[in-house]
mmCIF file of C-alpha atoms in Angstrom:
data_model
loop_
_atom_site.group_PDB
_atom_site.id
_atom_site.type_symbol
_atom_site.label_atom_id
_atom_site.label_comp_id
_atom_site.label_asym_id
_atom_site.label_seq_id
_atom_site.Cartn_x
_atom_site.Cartn_y
_atom_site.Cartn_z
ATOM 1 C CA UNK W 1 21.537 -2.173 20.656
ATOM 2 C CA UNK W 2 17.598 -2.833 20.810
ATOM 3 C CA UNK W 3 15.353 0.176 20.136
ATOM 4 C CA UNK W 4 12.046 1.187 21.220
ATOM 5 C CA UNK W 5 10.042 1.315 17.943
ATOM 6 C CA UNK W 6 6.773 3.197 17.582
ATOM 7 C CA UNK W 7 4.512 1.696 14.601
ATOM 8 C CA UNK W 8 1.881 4.230 13.758
ATOM 9 C CA UNK W 9 -1.084 2.231 12.141
ATOM 10 C CA UNK W 10 0.719 -0.735 13.469
ATOM 11 C CA UNK W 11 -2.510 -2.899 14.066
ATOM 12 C CA UNK W 12 -2.872 -3.354 10.365
ATOM 13 C CA UNK W 13 -1.775 -5.934 8.047
ATOM 14 C CA UNK W 14 1.787 -4.826 7.567
ATOM 15 C CA UNK W 15 2.201 -3.188 11.036
ATOM 16 C CA UNK W 16 1.282 -6.381 13.042
ATOM 17 C CA UNK W 17 3.808 -8.548 11.019
ATOM 18 C CA UNK W 18 6.558 -5.801 11.533
ATOM 19 C CA UNK W 19 5.788 -5.599 15.192
ATOM 20 C CA UNK W 20 6.481 -9.339 15.630
ATOM 21 C CA UNK W 21 9.723 -9.286 13.437
ATOM 22 C CA UNK W 22 10.930 -6.485 15.610
ATOM 23 C CA UNK W 23 10.046 -8.092 18.862
ATOM 24 C CA UNK W 24 11.571 -11.343 17.869
ATOM 25 C CA UNK W 25 14.849 -9.301 17.170
ATOM 26 C CA UNK W 26 14.614 -7.830 20.781
ATOM 27 C CA UNK W 27 13.191 -4.476 20.085
ATOM 28 C CA UNK W 28 10.528 -2.874 22.440
ATOM 29 C CA UNK W 29 7.326 -2.126 20.270
ATOM 30 C CA UNK W 30 4.515 0.469 20.740
ATOM 31 C CA UNK W 31 1.594 0.398 18.437
ATOM 32 C CA UNK W 32 -0.672 3.553 17.960
ATOM 33 C CA UNK W 33 -3.791 2.722 15.907
ATOM 34 C CA UNK W 34 -7.192 4.083 15.561
ATOM 35 C CA UNK W 35 -8.794 0.565 14.987
ATOM 36 C CA UNK W 36 -11.198 1.982 12.356
ATOM 37 C CA UNK W 37 -14.203 -0.377 11.656
ATOM 38 C CA UNK W 38 -13.428 -0.473 7.839
ATOM 39 C CA UNK W 39 -10.406 -2.694 8.677
ATOM 40 C CA UNK W 40 -10.894 -4.216 12.019
ATOM 41 C CA UNK W 41 -14.683 -4.368 12.397
ATOM 42 C CA UNK W 42 -16.929 -2.987 15.070
ATOM 43 C CA UNK W 43 -15.268 -4.461 18.124
ATOM 44 C CA UNK W 44 -11.654 -4.744 17.229
ATOM 45 C CA UNK W 45 -10.145 -5.361 20.560
ATOM 46 C CA UNK W 46 -12.031 -8.546 21.044
ATOM 47 C CA UNK W 47 -12.766 -9.826 17.522
ATOM 48 C CA UNK W 48 -9.882 -8.510 15.058
ATOM 49 C CA UNK W 49 -7.329 -11.351 14.654
ATOM 50 C CA UNK W 50 -4.826 -8.558 13.658
ATOM 51 C CA UNK W 51 -5.250 -6.755 16.886
ATOM 52 C CA UNK W 52 -5.080 -10.099 19.052
ATOM 53 C CA UNK W 53 -1.844 -10.907 17.331
ATOM 54 C CA UNK W 54 -0.250 -7.939 19.133
ATOM 55 C CA UNK W 55 -0.791 -9.560 22.459
ATOM 56 C CA UNK W 56 2.519 -10.207 24.275
ATOM 57 C CA UNK W 57 4.184 -8.436 21.331
ATOM 58 C CA UNK W 58 3.500 -4.699 21.521
ATOM 59 C CA UNK W 59 1.992 -2.081 23.745
ATOM 60 C CA UNK W 60 -1.196 -1.077 22.016
ATOM 61 C CA UNK W 61 -2.461 2.391 22.212
ATOM 62 C CA UNK W 62 -5.811 2.900 20.759
ATOM 63 C CA UNK W 63 -5.593 6.407 19.475
ATOM 64 C CA UNK W 64 -5.198 8.622 16.231
ATOM 65 C CA UNK W 65 -2.300 10.306 14.504
ATOM 66 C CA UNK W 66 -4.705 13.225 14.159
ATOM 67 C CA UNK W 67 -4.440 13.721 17.996
ATOM 68 C CA UNK W 68 -1.370 15.577 19.314
ATOM 69 C CA UNK W 69 -1.940 14.140 22.770
ATOM 70 C CA UNK W 70 -2.170 10.530 21.545
ATOM 71 C CA UNK W 71 1.127 11.019 19.560
ATOM 72 C CA UNK W 72 2.663 12.631 22.446
ATOM 73 C CA UNK W 73 1.873 9.524 24.777
ATOM 74 C CA UNK W 74 2.974 7.015 22.065
ATOM 75 C CA UNK W 75 6.221 8.774 21.452
ATOM 76 C CA UNK W 76 7.487 8.446 25.044
ATOM 77 C CA UNK W 77 10.991 6.897 25.111
ATOM 78 C CA UNK W 78 10.814 5.972 21.470
ATOM 79 C CA UNK W 79 13.851 6.056 19.224
ATOM 80 C CA UNK W 80 12.528 4.972 15.760
ATOM 81 C CA UNK W 81 9.090 5.720 14.262
ATOM 82 C CA UNK W 82 7.601 3.679 11.506
ATOM 83 C CA UNK W 83 4.873 5.826 10.161
ATOM 84 C CA UNK W 84 2.248 3.428 8.464
ATOM 85 C CA UNK W 85 -0.740 5.072 9.600
ATOM 86 C CA UNK W 86 -2.708 6.367 6.454
ATOM 87 C CA UNK W 87 -6.192 6.005 4.865
ATOM 88 C CA UNK W 88 -5.833 3.679 1.944
ATOM 89 C CA UNK W 89 -7.554 3.209 -1.427
ATOM 90 C CA UNK W 90 -7.183 4.948 -4.631
ATOM 91 C CA UNK W 91 -10.898 4.951 -5.458
ATOM 92 C CA UNK W 92 -12.449 5.856 -2.173
ATOM 93 C CA UNK W 93 -9.787 8.745 -1.903
ATOM 94 C CA UNK W 94 -11.443 10.472 -4.861
ATOM 95 C CA UNK W 95 -14.531 11.207 -2.906
ATOM 96 C CA UNK W 96 -13.484 11.041 0.578
ATOM 97 C CA UNK W 97 -10.910 13.914 0.018
ATOM 98 C CA UNK W 98 -11.194 15.669 3.430
ATOM 99 C CA UNK W 99 -10.784 12.323 5.547
ATOM 100 C CA UNK W 100 -7.703 11.182 3.343
ATOM 101 C CA UNK W 101 -6.031 14.622 3.689
ATOM 102 C CA UNK W 102 -6.778 14.915 7.336
ATOM 103 C CA UNK W 103 -5.143 11.622 8.294
ATOM 104 C CA UNK W 104 -2.409 11.141 5.838
ATOM 105 C CA UNK W 105 -1.143 14.741 5.560
ATOM 106 C CA UNK W 106 -2.412 16.234 8.765
ATOM 107 C CA UNK W 107 -1.403 13.260 10.912
ATOM 108 C CA UNK W 108 2.183 13.329 9.403
ATOM 109 C CA UNK W 109 2.239 17.213 10.013
ATOM 110 C CA UNK W 110 1.299 16.566 13.621
ATOM 111 C CA UNK W 111 3.778 13.937 14.208
ATOM 112 C CA UNK W 112 6.667 16.381 12.704
ATOM 113 C CA UNK W 113 5.533 19.298 14.469
ATOM 114 C CA UNK W 114 5.722 17.458 17.808
ATOM 115 C CA UNK W 115 9.116 16.225 17.016
ATOM 116 C CA UNK W 116 10.164 19.814 16.101
ATOM 117 C CA UNK W 117 8.726 21.423 19.212
ATOM 118 C CA UNK W 118 8.734 18.989 21.846
ATOM 119 C CA UNK W 119 11.537 17.068 23.873
ATOM 120 C CA UNK W 120 11.769 13.511 22.472
ATOM 121 C CA UNK W 121 14.297 10.716 21.839
ATOM 122 C CA UNK W 122 13.636 9.856 18.227
ATOM 123 C CA UNK W 123 16.595 9.491 15.967
ATOM 124 C CA UNK W 124 14.815 7.993 12.678
ATOM 125 C CA UNK W 125 11.420 8.167 10.967
ATOM 126 C CA UNK W 126 10.577 5.464 8.385
ATOM 127 C CA UNK W 127 7.699 6.604 6.385
ATOM 128 C CA UNK W 128 5.497 4.200 4.372
ATOM 129 C CA UNK W 129 5.122 5.973 0.982
ATOM 130 C CA UNK W 130 3.524 4.268 -2.049
ATOM 131 C CA UNK W 131 4.079 3.460 -5.738
ATOM 132 C CA UNK W 132 0.983 5.738 -6.343
ATOM 133 C CA UNK W 133 3.240 8.757 -6.173
ATOM 134 C CA UNK W 134 4.715 7.804 -9.580
ATOM 135 C CA UNK W 135 1.367 8.105 -11.350
ATOM 136 C CA UNK W 136 1.747 6.076 -14.628
ATOM 137 C CA UNK W 137 5.436 5.560 -14.053
ATOM 138 C CA UNK W 138 8.267 5.214 -16.550
ATOM 139 C CA UNK W 139 8.101 4.406 -20.170
ATOM 140 C CA UNK W 140 10.522 4.338 -22.984
ATOM 141 C CA UNK W 141 10.151 5.862 -26.384
ATOM 142 C CA UNK W 142 11.138 4.180 -29.651
ATOM 143 C CA UNK W 143 14.208 6.402 -29.716
ATOM 144 C CA UNK W 144 15.195 5.373 -26.210
ATOM 145 C CA UNK W 145 13.994 8.281 -24.227
ATOM 146 C CA UNK W 146 12.594 7.708 -20.676
ATOM 147 C CA UNK W 147 9.331 9.645 -20.236
ATOM 148 C CA UNK W 148 6.626 9.964 -17.786
ATOM 149 C CA UNK W 149 3.178 10.036 -19.293
ATOM 150 C CA UNK W 150 0.259 11.912 -17.837
ATOM 151 C CA UNK W 151 -2.824 10.294 -16.606
ATOM 152 C CA UNK W 152 -4.884 8.550 -19.126
ATOM 153 C CA UNK W 153 -7.785 10.516 -20.788
ATOM 154 C CA UNK W 154 -11.462 9.587 -19.814
ATOM 155 C CA UNK W 155 -12.305 9.951 -23.599
ATOM 156 C CA UNK W 156 -9.697 7.416 -24.568
ATOM 157 C CA UNK W 157 -10.702 4.769 -22.212
ATOM 158 C CA UNK W 158 -14.305 5.367 -22.916
ATOM 159 C CA UNK W 159 -13.482 4.284 -26.410
ATOM 160 C CA UNK W 160 -11.797 1.160 -25.195
ATOM 161 C CA UNK W 161 -8.176 2.543 -25.579
ATOM 162 C CA UNK W 162 -6.478 1.726 -22.200
ATOM 163 C CA UNK W 163 -2.868 2.219 -23.296
ATOM 164 C CA UNK W 164 -0.738 4.978 -22.122
ATOM 165 C CA UNK W 165 -0.281 8.009 -24.502
ATOM 166 C CA UNK W 166 1.955 11.106 -24.560
ATOM 167 C CA UNK W 167 1.817 13.731 -26.990
ATOM 168 C CA UNK W 168 4.787 13.613 -29.448
ATOM 169 C CA UNK W 169 6.341 10.624 -27.827
ATOM 170 C CA UNK W 170 5.029 7.828 -30.392
ATOM 171 C CA UNK W 171 4.636 4.253 -29.044
ATOM 172 C CA UNK W 172 5.693 3.612 -25.446
ATOM 173 C CA UNK W 173 7.160 0.584 -23.587
ATOM 174 C CA UNK W 174 6.766 0.331 -19.824
ATOM 175 C CA UNK W 175 10.076 0.051 -18.034
ATOM 176 C CA UNK W 176 10.666 -0.452 -14.208
ATOM 177 C CA UNK W 177 10.402 2.800 -12.321
ATOM 178 C CA UNK W 178 13.292 4.075 -10.355
ATOM 179 C CA UNK W 179 13.487 6.367 -7.304
ATOM 180 C CA UNK W 180 14.453 9.389 -9.392
ATOM 181 C CA UNK W 181 11.542 9.023 -11.609
ATOM 182 C CA UNK W 182 9.263 11.905 -11.931
ATOM 183 C CA UNK W 183 6.537 12.109 -9.404
ATOM 184 C CA UNK W 184 2.962 12.861 -10.683
ATOM 185 C CA UNK W 185 0.274 11.003 -8.755
ATOM 186 C CA UNK W 186 -3.094 10.658 -10.380
ATOM 187 C CA UNK W 187 -5.355 10.217 -7.511
ATOM 188 C CA UNK W 188 -5.950 12.053 -4.038
ATOM 189 C CA UNK W 189 -4.414 9.026 -2.205
ATOM 190 C CA UNK W 190 -1.160 9.336 -4.341
ATOM 191 C CA UNK W 191 -1.166 12.985 -3.696
ATOM 192 C CA UNK W 192 -1.473 12.530 0.175
ATOM 193 C CA UNK W 193 1.275 9.904 -0.048
ATOM 194 C CA UNK W 194 3.722 12.074 -1.979
ATOM 195 C CA UNK W 195 3.119 14.771 0.807
ATOM 196 C CA UNK W 196 3.583 12.390 3.626
ATOM 197 C CA UNK W 197 6.990 11.292 2.093
ATOM 198 C CA UNK W 198 7.943 14.968 1.308
ATOM 199 C CA UNK W 199 7.202 16.196 4.688
ATOM 200 C CA UNK W 200 9.341 13.726 6.235
ATOM 201 C CA UNK W 201 12.269 13.808 3.934
ATOM 202 C CA UNK W 202 12.415 17.518 4.219
ATOM 203 C CA UNK W 203 11.686 18.286 7.937
ATOM 204 C CA UNK W 204 13.451 15.406 9.656
ATOM 205 C CA UNK W 205 17.093 16.267 8.607
ATOM 206 C CA UNK W 206 16.467 19.908 9.897
ATOM 207 C CA UNK W 207 15.728 18.458 13.375
ATOM 208 C CA UNK W 208 18.521 15.945 13.409
ATOM 209 C CA UNK W 209 16.227 12.941 12.722
ATOM 210 C CA UNK W 210 17.390 10.370 10.018
ATOM 211 C CA UNK W 211 14.389 10.042 7.462
ATOM 212 C CA UNK W 212 13.880 6.840 5.323
ATOM 213 C CA UNK W 213 11.159 6.465 2.648
ATOM 214 C CA UNK W 214 9.765 3.064 1.556
ATOM 215 C CA UNK W 215 7.633 3.246 -1.664
ATOM 216 C CA UNK W 216 5.591 0.044 -1.294
ATOM 217 C CA UNK W 217 4.123 -1.692 -4.408
ATOM 218 C CA UNK W 218 0.792 -3.752 -4.190
ATOM 219 C CA UNK W 219 1.522 -5.684 -0.775
ATOM 220 C CA UNK W 220 -0.370 -8.893 -0.455
ATOM 221 C CA UNK W 221 -0.543 -12.029 1.675
ATOM 222 C CA UNK W 222 -2.133 -13.942 4.684
ATOM 223 C CA UNK W 223 -3.581 -11.346 7.176
ATOM 224 C CA UNK W 224 -4.784 -8.852 4.605
ATOM 225 C CA UNK W 225 -8.126 -7.636 5.227
ATOM 226 C CA UNK W 226 -11.045 -9.604 3.434
ATOM 227 C CA UNK W 227 -13.618 -7.058 4.744
ATOM 228 C CA UNK W 228 -12.251 -3.778 3.464
ATOM 229 C CA UNK W 229 -13.206 -3.566 -0.315
ATOM 230 C CA UNK W 230 -10.348 -0.996 -0.783
ATOM 231 C CA UNK W 231 -7.428 -3.374 0.085
ATOM 232 C CA UNK W 232 -6.606 -4.809 -3.417
ATOM 233 C CA UNK W 233 -7.877 -7.120 -5.962
ATOM 234 C CA UNK W 234 -6.492 -10.448 -4.455
ATOM 235 C CA UNK W 235 -8.846 -10.009 -1.355
ATOM 236 C CA UNK W 236 -11.812 -8.649 -3.542
ATOM 237 C CA UNK W 237 -11.325 -11.505 -6.017
ATOM 238 C CA UNK W 238 -10.879 -14.223 -3.550
ATOM 239 C CA UNK W 239 -14.185 -13.274 -1.676
ATOM 240 C CA UNK W 240 -16.054 -13.401 -5.010
ATOM 241 C CA UNK W 241 -14.570 -16.801 -5.838
ATOM 242 C CA UNK W 242 -15.724 -18.169 -2.490
ATOM 243 C CA UNK W 243 -19.127 -16.859 -3.030
ATOM 244 C CA UNK W 244 -19.308 -18.383 -6.425
ATOM 245 C CA UNK W 245 -19.946 -14.845 -8.040
ATOM 246 C CA UNK W 246 -18.787 -13.750 -11.465
ATOM 247 C CA UNK W 247 -15.499 -11.555 -11.522
ATOM 248 C CA UNK W 248 -15.770 -8.366 -13.435
ATOM 249 C CA UNK W 249 -12.355 -7.789 -14.871
ATOM 250 C CA UNK W 250 -11.866 -3.887 -15.531
ATOM 251 C CA UNK W 251 -10.529 -2.356 -18.640
ATOM 252 C CA UNK W 252 -9.134 -5.308 -20.899
ATOM 253 C CA UNK W 253 -7.492 -7.373 -18.155
ATOM 254 C CA UNK W 254 -4.007 -6.425 -19.254
ATOM 255 C CA UNK W 255 -3.362 -3.779 -16.941
ATOM 256 C CA UNK W 256 -0.433 -4.839 -14.532
ATOM 257 C CA UNK W 257 0.789 -4.297 -11.037
ATOM 258 C CA UNK W 258 3.930 -5.135 -9.000
ATOM 259 C CA UNK W 259 2.598 -7.641 -6.295
ATOM 260 C CA UNK W 260 4.939 -7.994 -3.395
ATOM 261 C CA UNK W 261 4.594 -10.489 -0.669
ATOM 262 C CA UNK W 262 3.965 -9.436 2.907
ATOM 263 C CA UNK W 263 7.019 -11.336 4.327
ATOM 264 C CA UNK W 264 9.309 -9.473 1.854
ATOM 265 C CA UNK W 265 7.730 -6.011 2.780
ATOM 266 C CA UNK W 266 8.329 -6.793 6.531
ATOM 267 C CA UNK W 267 11.774 -7.643 5.889
ATOM 268 C CA UNK W 268 12.448 -4.601 3.886
ATOM 269 C CA UNK W 269 10.947 -2.423 6.515
ATOM 270 C CA UNK W 270 12.877 -4.074 9.305
ATOM 271 C CA UNK W 271 16.204 -3.172 7.434
ATOM 272 C CA UNK W 272 14.867 0.464 7.082
ATOM 273 C CA UNK W 273 14.655 0.480 10.967
ATOM 274 C CA UNK W 274 17.853 -1.149 11.775
ATOM 275 C CA UNK W 275 20.387 -0.709 9.030
ATOM 276 C CA UNK W 276 22.730 2.082 9.394
ATOM 277 C CA UNK W 277 22.892 2.755 5.613
ATOM 278 C CA UNK W 278 19.241 3.161 5.111
ATOM 279 C CA UNK W 279 19.494 6.671 6.772
ATOM 280 C CA UNK W 280 18.318 9.380 4.296
ATOM 281 C CA UNK W 281 17.303 6.768 1.608
ATOM 282 C CA UNK W 282 14.391 6.445 -0.668
ATOM 283 C CA UNK W 283 13.622 2.894 -1.604
ATOM 284 C CA UNK W 284 11.283 1.011 -3.858
ATOM 285 C CA UNK W 285 9.869 -2.031 -2.148
ATOM 286 C CA UNK W 286 8.396 -4.410 -4.791
ATOM 287 C CA UNK W 287 9.037 -7.747 -6.573
ATOM 288 C CA UNK W 288 10.060 -5.995 -9.925
ATOM 289 C CA UNK W 289 7.824 -8.226 -11.914
ATOM 290 C CA UNK W 290 4.764 -7.182 -13.734
ATOM 291 C CA UNK W 291 1.496 -9.266 -13.427
ATOM 292 C CA UNK W 292 -1.608 -8.574 -15.192
ATOM 293 C CA UNK W 293 -5.177 -8.710 -13.864
ATOM 294 C CA UNK W 294 -5.893 -11.624 -16.104
ATOM 295 C CA UNK W 295 -2.974 -13.269 -14.654
ATOM 296 C CA UNK W 296 -4.159 -12.631 -10.981
ATOM 297 C CA UNK W 297 -7.569 -14.134 -11.744
ATOM 298 C CA UNK W 298 -5.904 -17.349 -13.359
ATOM 299 C CA UNK W 299 -3.691 -17.842 -10.439
ATOM 300 C CA UNK W 300 -6.380 -17.491 -7.692
ATOM 301 C CA UNK W 301 -8.708 -19.774 -9.507
ATOM 302 C CA UNK W 302 -5.891 -22.440 -9.808
ATOM 303 C CA UNK W 303 -5.035 -21.820 -6.120
ATOM 304 C CA UNK W 304 -8.567 -22.237 -5.040
ATOM 305 C CA UNK W 305 -8.853 -25.229 -7.569
ATOM 306 C CA UNK W 306 -12.368 -24.072 -8.582
ATOM 307 C CA UNK W 307 -13.854 -21.861 -11.463
ATOM 308 C CA UNK W 308 -16.258 -18.961 -11.600
ATOM 309 C CA UNK W 309 -17.745 -16.849 -14.394
ATOM 310 C CA UNK W 310 -15.354 -14.060 -15.477
ATOM 311 C CA UNK W 311 -16.198 -11.147 -17.727
ATOM 312 C CA UNK W 312 -13.679 -8.597 -19.189
ATOM 313 C CA UNK W 313 -16.028 -5.750 -19.081
ATOM 314 C CA UNK W 314 -14.164 -2.510 -20.198
ATOM 315 C CA UNK W 315 -15.164 -0.795 -17.031
ATOM 316 C CA UNK W 316 -12.532 1.631 -15.689
ATOM 317 C CA UNK W 317 -12.035 3.871 -12.672
ATOM 318 C CA UNK W 318 -10.772 7.478 -12.965
ATOM 319 C CA UNK W 319 -7.382 7.701 -11.208
ATOM 320 C CA UNK W 320 -6.277 4.241 -11.761
ATOM 321 C CA UNK W 321 -3.024 3.641 -13.435
ATOM 322 C CA UNK W 322 -2.331 1.172 -16.327
ATOM 323 C CA UNK W 323 0.962 -0.312 -15.355
ATOM 324 C CA UNK W 324 3.813 0.226 -12.834
ATOM 325 C CA UNK W 325 6.697 -2.008 -11.736
ATOM 326 C CA UNK W 326 9.487 -1.088 -9.516
ATOM 327 C CA UNK W 327 13.095 -1.115 -9.989
ATOM 328 C CA UNK W 328 14.477 -2.611 -6.855
ATOM 329 C CA UNK W 329 18.126 -2.155 -7.416
ATOM 330 C CA UNK W 330 18.610 0.441 -4.804
ATOM 331 C CA UNK W 331 17.173 -1.783 -2.096
ATOM 332 C CA UNK W 332 19.427 -4.526 -3.190
ATOM 333 C CA UNK W 333 22.559 -2.533 -3.589
ATOM 334 C CA UNK W 334 22.366 -0.426 -0.239
ATOM 335 C CA UNK W 335 20.401 -2.486 2.151
ATOM 336 C CA UNK W 336 21.362 -5.837 0.580
ATOM 337 C CA UNK W 337 17.763 -7.333 0.317
ATOM 338 C CA UNK W 338 16.119 -8.822 -2.810
ATOM 339 C CA UNK W 339 12.365 -9.887 -2.341
ATOM 340 C CA UNK W 340 12.331 -13.807 -2.732
ATOM 341 C CA UNK W 341 8.592 -14.829 -2.737
ATOM 342 C CA UNK W 342 7.280 -15.539 -6.331
ATOM 343 C CA UNK W 343 3.846 -14.414 -7.127
ATOM 344 C CA UNK W 344 2.896 -18.056 -7.813
ATOM 345 C CA UNK W 345 4.033 -19.105 -4.312
ATOM 346 C CA UNK W 346 2.635 -15.986 -2.687
ATOM 347 C CA UNK W 347 -0.688 -16.620 -4.021
ATOM 348 C CA UNK W 348 -0.724 -20.356 -2.916
ATOM 349 C CA UNK W 349 0.063 -19.201 0.534
ATOM 350 C CA UNK W 350 -2.566 -16.533 0.441
ATOM 351 C CA UNK W 351 -5.300 -18.808 -0.877
ATOM 352 C CA UNK W 352 -4.403 -21.456 1.894
ATOM 353 C CA UNK W 353 -4.784 -18.741 4.572
ATOM 354 C CA UNK W 354 -8.101 -17.432 3.065
ATOM 355 C CA UNK W 355 -9.793 -20.905 3.092
ATOM 356 C CA UNK W 356 -9.327 -20.753 7.029
ATOM 357 C CA UNK W 357 -11.153 -17.538 7.144
ATOM 358 C CA UNK W 358 -14.909 -16.944 7.186
ATOM 359 C CA UNK W 359 -16.514 -15.913 3.840
ATOM 360 C CA UNK W 360 -17.184 -12.172 4.333
ATOM 361 C CA UNK W 361 -20.150 -10.308 3.306
ATOM 362 C CA UNK W 362 -20.236 -8.321 -0.104
ATOM 363 C CA UNK W 363 -19.041 -4.926 0.576
ATOM 364 C CA UNK W 364 -17.439 -4.629 -2.821
ATOM 365 C CA UNK W 365 -20.526 -3.967 -4.854
ATOM 366 C CA UNK W 366 -21.411 -1.033 -2.321
ATOM 367 C CA UNK W 367 -17.900 0.401 -2.946
ATOM 368 C CA UNK W 368 -18.606 0.152 -6.865
ATOM 369 C CA UNK W 369 -21.881 1.904 -6.276
ATOM 370 C CA UNK W 370 -20.258 4.709 -4.270
ATOM 371 C CA UNK W 371 -17.815 5.367 -7.074
ATOM 372 C CA UNK W 372 -20.418 4.968 -9.916
ATOM 373 C CA UNK W 373 -22.695 7.317 -8.366
ATOM 374 C CA UNK W 374 -19.944 10.119 -8.356
ATOM 375 C CA UNK W 375 -19.224 9.393 -12.031
ATOM 376 C CA UNK W 376 -15.657 7.912 -10.983
ATOM 377 C CA UNK W 377 -16.457 4.270 -12.285
ATOM 378 C CA UNK W 378 -17.361 4.220 -15.902
#
């Protein structure tokens, strides 16, 4: 049967795509979004392509998850909540601590408080968690043990040693991180995402609501904000390439991430909303493939068929991780879904879309200055 689905933060990159997928399947969709300028610009309801894409797809409520009244209005008649609303960005979270905590943790607490203490029709809450809650993720020692190393030391990185170390463990090999891995986030953003997930997975079952947690890896694709300097390196590097500027590659360029294409993320989230067996589950949503920053730069330059200067600088940000890739077997085994878009194909599609967009102003340098001035960028 069709459901009425509320997507908090639903006017963003993931939410608008998900709204269309749900609407196409016959579900009624309501979106609650604060439409912050960092993502949508100063006049979002008339100039933001993401916001305009919701026309005829979903009912848009301009409001905040930090407002009980906005949440109350948005929840009317809803059966499923997809809680995407969050401040994002590892670097920015390290100096805008109050804002990140208020929105991410406080907004989730308000949602659950309302569901606990007021009449409602909600039966499932899907929380958008993050790979950031794993910190450095899982590694294997030479003798076969799986360990979870702590955050890298500033002193080591300052000396040009960017690898992950753990006292008494010897050489370490990165392995895919499963959902039962130790959680030890290394940034304020990661801490708030862990708290969001823990709140939902703990509270929801006590009030008769099915919780589902999706631990997204690095999501990318057409529609990703090119204005927001905290959305990820594909957007940042694409803007620099189109401006003909040098790309500063942090660390040694060998740090890697698990990049997962937007269409795969939307389909996994759709299953979290609709699949009976998703109830109570925690799922990694990623490609399961490690891609280095050097590989990202090479793929983008090839996709744009151009060249710009590149510089492997050895700069680093406190709170960044070295590697992390997801073990996605639980997503496959329980929900029957395997991400299908390769990084090469996804980057090609992304670049084709970027070339249809205006070249954005350079907000990236300002974000680096903000971090450097707080001694978070070295």
